[in-house]
Amino acid sequence: MAIKRIMVIGAGQMGGGIAQVAAQTGFEVVLNDIDRAFIDKRLAFIGGLLDKNVAKGRMTEEDKAATLARLIPSTDLKDAADVDFVVEAATENLAVKEKIFRILDEVARPDVILASNTSSLPITELAAVTGRPELVIGMHFMNPVPVMKLVEVIRGIATSDATYATVKELAETMGKVPVEVNDYPGFISNRVLMPMINEAIYCVYEGVAEPEAIDTVMKLGMNHPMGPLTLADFIGLDTCLAIMEVLYEGFADSKYRPCPLLRKMVKAGWLGRKSGKGFFDYSS
């Protein structure tokens, strides 16, 4: 089946990025969220990014207009009845995602692949709430989606070879580099990244050094483009905590125990960039 029309569920940072890249590639994109105002805000943001691309000579005004014309707002999951592929990028909560997948399974055509952009939740469990587990897969894009090349393609226990092959080809068509991963907590990216961030937080918690010093060591000593604490603030400390909880619960191993300081900061509402304060101050 040729994929021409894609639904992206969730008009947040990740969903909006996926929708933008898919539309720039030439796909019709149904961008779904529960709030039309939220979709309109995301479309305006995408328009601003495309304006910058035009100003830098990366695309023409005609290409920009064509990309925006391919983005179709939707506030009803029943619109999945008319698409060839679905990528869910809703909040990182298993119960929320399972509810969405149950609805999609009823609405979407029986041959349509249902992909999740989850960064840590089990694809096998999402697949199990549908009647098409062989057509359920993980498609974990990196943030910011228009810039980052990697897509983790996560196979649940029932995911078919044909489904994997289709998603791999789709990722490549969108200009991404797909990497095949099996369904374990955190996959590859967050299983490696989040414990590093958590350990950096422990260094703050135990008084080893100040956040700026820790980030400087990792940037200048390990050649990381961004320090782990700056990255944690960028991701969102609530998201970091949620992923660490998935790892801790999934492996039942104390090495994944979230740092108490991370829990305390999340409870205080110090979530990083999006709240104006995390390990660094973003209020000014």
GROMACS .gro file of C-alpha atoms in nm:
model
  284
    1MET     CA    1   0.000   0.000   0.000
    2ALA     CA    2   0.137   0.341  -0.097
    3ILE     CA    3   0.150   0.591   0.189
    4LYS     CA    4   0.024   0.932   0.080
    5ARG     CA    5  -0.173   1.061   0.379
    6ILE     CA    6  -0.038   1.041   0.736
    7MET     CA    7  -0.208   1.123   1.066
    8VAL     CA    8   0.009   1.264   1.345
    9ILE     CA    9  -0.160   1.259   1.686
   10GLY     CA   10  -0.040   1.531   1.920
   11ALA     CA   11   0.043   1.887   1.815
   12GLY     CA   12   0.314   1.937   2.075
   13GLN     CA   13   0.683   1.980   2.010
   14MET     CA   14   0.738   1.625   1.886
   15GLY     CA   15   0.413   1.581   1.694
   16GLY     CA   16   0.449   1.922   1.535
   17GLY     CA   17   0.804   1.840   1.427
   18ILE     CA   18   0.701   1.507   1.277
   19ALA     CA   19   0.411   1.674   1.095
   20GLN     CA   20   0.640   1.945   0.956
   21VAL     CA   21   0.898   1.700   0.823
   22ALA     CA   22   0.631   1.474   0.671
   23ALA     CA   23   0.462   1.769   0.500
   24GLN     CA   24   0.794   1.901   0.369
   25THR     CA   25   0.862   1.553   0.227
   26GLY     CA   26   0.538   1.570   0.029
   27PHE     CA   27   0.290   1.376   0.243
   28GLU     CA   28  -0.055   1.506   0.327
   29VAL     CA   29  -0.058   1.530   0.706
   30VAL     CA   30  -0.363   1.525   0.930
   31LEU     CA   31  -0.242   1.691   1.252
   32ASN     CA   32  -0.469   1.581   1.534
   33ASP     CA   33  -0.509   1.716   1.887
   34ILE     CA   34  -0.800   1.761   2.126
   35ASP     CA   35  -0.774   2.143   2.114
   36ARG     CA   36  -0.800   2.328   1.782
   37ALA     CA   37  -0.635   2.636   1.934
   38PHE     CA   38  -0.334   2.423   2.022
   39ILE     CA   39  -0.314   2.298   1.662
   40ASP     CA   40  -0.340   2.651   1.525
   41LYS     CA   41  -0.060   2.763   1.757
   42ARG     CA   42   0.160   2.477   1.633
   43LEU     CA   43   0.082   2.554   1.267
   44ALA     CA   44   0.179   2.917   1.326
   45PHE     CA   45   0.504   2.800   1.485
   46ILE     CA   46   0.577   2.573   1.187
   47GLY     CA   47   0.506   2.867   0.956
   48GLY     CA   48   0.764   3.072   1.145
   49LEU     CA   49   1.025   2.798   1.107
   50LEU     CA   50   0.953   2.774   0.735
   51ASP     CA   51   0.988   3.153   0.704
   52LYS     CA   52   1.340   3.119   0.847
   53ASN     CA   53   1.417   2.847   0.593
   54VAL     CA   54   1.300   3.074   0.312
   55ALA     CA   55   1.510   3.364   0.447
   56LYS     CA   56   1.817   3.137   0.456
   57GLY     CA   57   1.754   3.012   0.103
   58ARG     CA   58   1.679   2.655   0.211
   59MET     CA   59   1.335   2.656   0.049
   60THR     CA   60   1.126   2.879  -0.177
   61GLU     CA   61   0.808   3.067  -0.091
   62GLU     CA   62   0.625   2.820  -0.318
   63ASP     CA   63   0.766   2.523  -0.125
   64LYS     CA   64   0.665   2.685   0.203
   65ALA     CA   65   0.311   2.747   0.083
   66ALA     CA   66   0.282   2.390  -0.051
   67THR     CA   67   0.409   2.248   0.281
   68LEU     CA   68   0.158   2.447   0.486
   69ALA     CA   69  -0.123   2.348   0.247
   70ARG     CA   70  -0.048   1.982   0.316
   71LEU     CA   71  -0.108   2.028   0.692
   72ILE     CA   72  -0.471   1.954   0.778
   73PRO     CA   73  -0.604   2.027   1.131
   74SER     CA   74  -0.810   1.757   1.306
   75THR     CA   75  -0.973   1.730   1.649
   76ASP     CA   76  -1.142   1.394   1.589
   77LEU     CA   77  -0.961   1.059   1.588
   78LYS     CA   78  -1.228   0.933   1.348
   79ASP     CA   79  -1.033   1.121   1.080
   80ALA     CA   80  -0.792   0.825   1.092
   81ALA     CA   81  -1.042   0.646   0.868
   82ASP     CA   82  -0.900   0.834   0.569
   83VAL     CA   83  -0.524   0.796   0.624
   84ASP     CA   84  -0.261   0.545   0.515
   85PHE     CA   85  -0.037   0.561   0.823
   86VAL     CA   86  -0.063   0.687   1.182
   87VAL     CA   87   0.207   0.821   1.415
   88GLU     CA   88   0.096   0.881   1.773
   89ALA     CA   89   0.293   1.149   1.960
   90ALA     CA   90   0.065   1.211   2.257
   91THR     CA   91   0.178   1.258   2.616
   92GLU     CA   92   0.417   0.994   2.754
   93ASN     CA   93   0.152   0.805   2.951
   94LEU     CA   94   0.072   0.440   2.881
   95ALA     CA   95  -0.297   0.461   2.972
   96VAL     CA   96  -0.346   0.764   2.742
   97LYS     CA   97  -0.167   0.593   2.456
   98GLU     CA   98  -0.359   0.267   2.502
   99LYS     CA   99  -0.689   0.457   2.485
  100ILE     CA  100  -0.579   0.623   2.160
  101PHE     CA  101  -0.466   0.291   2.009
  102ARG     CA  102  -0.797   0.123   2.094
  103ILE     CA  103  -0.983   0.398   1.909
  104LEU     CA  104  -0.742   0.391   1.614
  105ASP     CA  105  -0.781   0.015   1.586
  106GLU     CA  106  -1.156   0.060   1.543
  107VAL     CA  107  -1.137   0.357   1.307
  108ALA     CA  108  -0.834   0.306   1.081
  109ARG     CA  109  -0.845   0.067   0.787
  110PRO     CA  110  -0.735  -0.287   0.884
  111ASP     CA  111  -0.414  -0.264   0.680
  112VAL     CA  112  -0.295   0.068   0.829
  113ILE     CA  113   0.020   0.064   1.045
  114LEU     CA  114  -0.012   0.229   1.386
  115ALA     CA  115   0.320   0.375   1.507
  116SER     CA  116   0.405   0.536   1.839
  117ASN     CA  117   0.665   0.804   1.899
  118THR     CA  118   0.702   0.692   2.260
  119SER     CA  119   1.050   0.742   2.402
  120SER     CA  120   1.034   0.459   2.655
  121LEU     CA  121   0.694   0.285   2.685
  122PRO     CA  122   0.650  -0.079   2.569
  123ILE     CA  123   0.538  -0.122   2.208
  124THR     CA  124   0.427  -0.480   2.282
  125GLU     CA  125   0.175  -0.353   2.541
  126LEU     CA  126   0.038  -0.090   2.303
  127ALA     CA  127   0.003  -0.355   2.033
  128ALA     CA  128  -0.181  -0.588   2.272
  129VAL     CA  129  -0.481  -0.352   2.304
  130THR     CA  130  -0.539  -0.371   1.927
  131GLY     CA  131  -0.652  -0.644   1.693
  132ARG     CA  132  -0.354  -0.576   1.465
  133PRO     CA  133  -0.043  -0.629   1.683
  134GLU     CA  134   0.165  -0.720   1.376
  135LEU     CA  135   0.099  -0.367   1.243
  136VAL     CA  136   0.202  -0.180   1.560
  137ILE     CA  137   0.555  -0.041   1.587
  138GLY     CA  138   0.761   0.226   1.757
  139MET     CA  139   0.889   0.521   1.555
  140HIS     CA  140   1.091   0.727   1.803
  141PHE     CA  141   1.200   1.056   1.648
  142MET     CA  142   1.458   1.277   1.819
  143ASN     CA  143   1.400   1.636   1.927
  144PRO     CA  144   1.405   1.874   1.740
  145VAL     CA  145   1.261   1.654   1.466
  146PRO     CA  146   1.341   1.881   1.167
  147VAL     CA  147   1.711   1.881   1.267
  148MET     CA  148   1.787   1.539   1.417
  149LYS     CA  149   1.849   1.253   1.173
  150LEU     CA  150   1.788   0.951   1.397
  151VAL     CA  151   1.469   0.747   1.421
  152GLU     CA  152   1.461   0.444   1.649
  153VAL     CA  153   1.232   0.187   1.488
  154ILE     CA  154   1.114  -0.039   1.770
  155ARG     CA  155   0.975  -0.384   1.703
  156GLY     CA  156   0.722  -0.524   1.948
  157ILE     CA  157   0.714  -0.899   1.995
  158ALA     CA  158   0.443  -0.932   1.730
  159THR     CA  159   0.561  -0.666   1.481
  160SER     CA  160   0.590  -0.819   1.133
  161ASP     CA  161   0.890  -0.794   0.902
  162ALA     CA  162   0.670  -0.622   0.644
  163THR     CA  163   0.567  -0.355   0.897
  164TYR     CA  164   0.929  -0.292   0.991
  165ALA     CA  165   1.032  -0.268   0.624
  166THR     CA  166   0.755  -0.015   0.552
  167VAL     CA  167   0.846   0.206   0.846
  168LYS     CA  168   1.218   0.188   0.766
  169GLU     CA  169   1.145   0.302   0.410
  170LEU     CA  170   0.914   0.578   0.534
  171ALA     CA  171   1.181   0.710   0.772
  172GLU     CA  172   1.436   0.713   0.491
  173THR     CA  173   1.192   0.893   0.260
  174MET     CA  174   1.159   1.160   0.531
  175GLY     CA  175   1.537   1.204   0.527
  176LYS     CA  176   1.598   1.017   0.852
  177VAL     CA  177   1.835   0.736   0.948
  178PRO     CA  178   1.634   0.446   1.096
  179VAL     CA  179   1.794   0.213   1.351
  180GLU     CA  180   1.626  -0.119   1.434
  181VAL     CA  181   1.570  -0.173   1.807
  182ASN     CA  182   1.391  -0.444   2.004
  183ASP     CA  183   1.127  -0.364   2.262
  184TYR     CA  184   1.304  -0.315   2.597
  185PRO     CA  185   1.251  -0.030   2.846
  186GLY     CA  186   1.410   0.291   2.717
  187PHE     CA  187   1.508   0.123   2.388
  188ILE     CA  188   1.868   0.234   2.311
  189SER     CA  189   1.862   0.613   2.329
  190ASN     CA  190   1.704   0.662   2.669
  191ARG     CA  191   1.848   0.348   2.825
  192VAL     CA  192   2.193   0.500   2.771
  193LEU     CA  193   2.113   0.873   2.795
  194MET     CA  194   1.882   0.892   3.097
  195PRO     CA  195   2.108   0.708   3.345
  196MET     CA  196   2.386   0.949   3.243
  197ILE     CA  197   2.158   1.247   3.312
  198ASN     CA  198   2.043   1.086   3.637
  199GLU     CA  199   2.407   1.036   3.744
  200ALA     CA  200   2.482   1.402   3.665
  201ILE     CA  201   2.189   1.496   3.892
  202TYR     CA  202   2.334   1.272   4.164
  203CYS     CA  203   2.659   1.469   4.130
  204VAL     CA  204   2.466   1.788   4.210
  205TYR     CA  205   2.270   1.613   4.488
  206GLU     CA  206   2.587   1.483   4.655
  207GLY     CA  207   2.770   1.814   4.622
  208VAL     CA  208   3.036   1.685   4.384
  209ALA     CA  209   3.017   2.005   4.178
  210GLU     CA  210   2.786   2.282   4.061
  211PRO     CA  211   2.568   2.220   3.752
  212GLU     CA  212   2.780   2.451   3.533
  213ALA     CA  213   3.097   2.261   3.626
  214ILE     CA  214   2.938   1.923   3.552
  215ASP     CA  215   2.817   2.039   3.211
  216THR     CA  216   3.157   2.193   3.130
  217VAL     CA  217   3.334   1.864   3.206
  218MET     CA  218   3.104   1.671   2.973
  219LYS     CA  219   3.124   1.931   2.694
  220LEU     CA  220   3.499   1.991   2.698
  221GLY     CA  221   3.612   1.653   2.829
  222MET     CA  222   3.373   1.421   2.645
  223ASN     CA  223   3.300   1.644   2.343
  224HIS     CA  224   2.924   1.647   2.409
  225PRO     CA  225   2.757   1.938   2.228
  226MET     CA  226   2.539   2.005   2.533
  227GLY     CA  227   2.594   1.924   2.900
  228PRO     CA  228   2.366   1.661   3.059
  229LEU     CA  229   2.197   1.907   3.295
  230THR     CA  230   2.131   2.161   3.020
  231LEU     CA  231   1.994   1.872   2.815
  232ALA     CA  232   1.775   1.760   3.106
  233ASP     CA  233   1.630   2.112   3.128
  234PHE     CA  234   1.570   2.109   2.752
  235ILE     CA  235   1.394   1.770   2.761
  236GLY     CA  236   1.194   1.859   3.073
  237LEU     CA  237   1.275   1.723   3.418
  238ASP     CA  238   0.927   1.570   3.444
  239THR     CA  239   0.992   1.375   3.124
  240CYS     CA  240   1.334   1.265   3.253
  241LEU     CA  241   1.175   1.142   3.575
  242ALA     CA  242   0.899   0.957   3.388
  243ILE     CA  243   1.155   0.776   3.171
  244MET     CA  244   1.372   0.686   3.472
  245GLU     CA  245   1.061   0.544   3.640
  246VAL     CA  246   0.996   0.327   3.333
  247LEU     CA  247   1.355   0.199   3.342
  248TYR     CA  248   1.347   0.142   3.719
  249GLU     CA  249   1.017  -0.046   3.704
  250GLY     CA  250   1.095  -0.230   3.381
  251PHE     CA  251   1.432  -0.370   3.490
  252ALA     CA  252   1.376  -0.379   3.870
  253ASP     CA  253   1.741  -0.274   3.901
  254SER     CA  254   1.858  -0.015   4.156
  255LYS     CA  255   2.102   0.139   3.906
  256TYR     CA  256   1.800   0.304   3.743
  257ARG     CA  257   1.666   0.458   4.068
  258PRO     CA  258   1.572   0.823   4.000
  259CYS     CA  259   1.778   1.069   4.201
  260PRO     CA  260   1.582   1.216   4.497
  261LEU     CA  261   1.680   1.566   4.381
  262LEU     CA  262   1.512   1.499   4.044
  263ARG     CA  263   1.190   1.400   4.223
  264LYS     CA  264   1.208   1.707   4.448
  265MET     CA  265   1.258   1.949   4.158
  266VAL     CA  266   0.967   1.800   3.964
  267LYS     CA  267   0.741   1.829   4.270
  268ALA     CA  268   0.850   2.192   4.306
  269GLY     CA  269   0.751   2.260   3.944
  270TRP     CA  270   1.112   2.324   3.841
  271LEU     CA  271   1.085   2.142   3.510
  272GLY     CA  272   1.355   2.317   3.306
  273ARG     CA  273   1.312   2.548   3.010
  274LYS     CA  274   0.936   2.510   2.986
  275SER     CA  275   0.882   2.630   3.345
  276GLY     CA  276   1.159   2.892   3.343
  277LYS     CA  277   1.369   2.715   3.604
  278GLY     CA  278   1.551   2.384   3.630
  279PHE     CA  279   1.919   2.331   3.692
  280PHE     CA  280   1.961   2.670   3.523
  281ASP     CA  281   1.746   2.984   3.520
  282TYR     CA  282   1.552   3.068   3.203
  283SER     CA  283   1.331   3.345   3.343
  284SER     CA  284   1.513   3.634   3.178
   0.00000   0.00000   0.00000
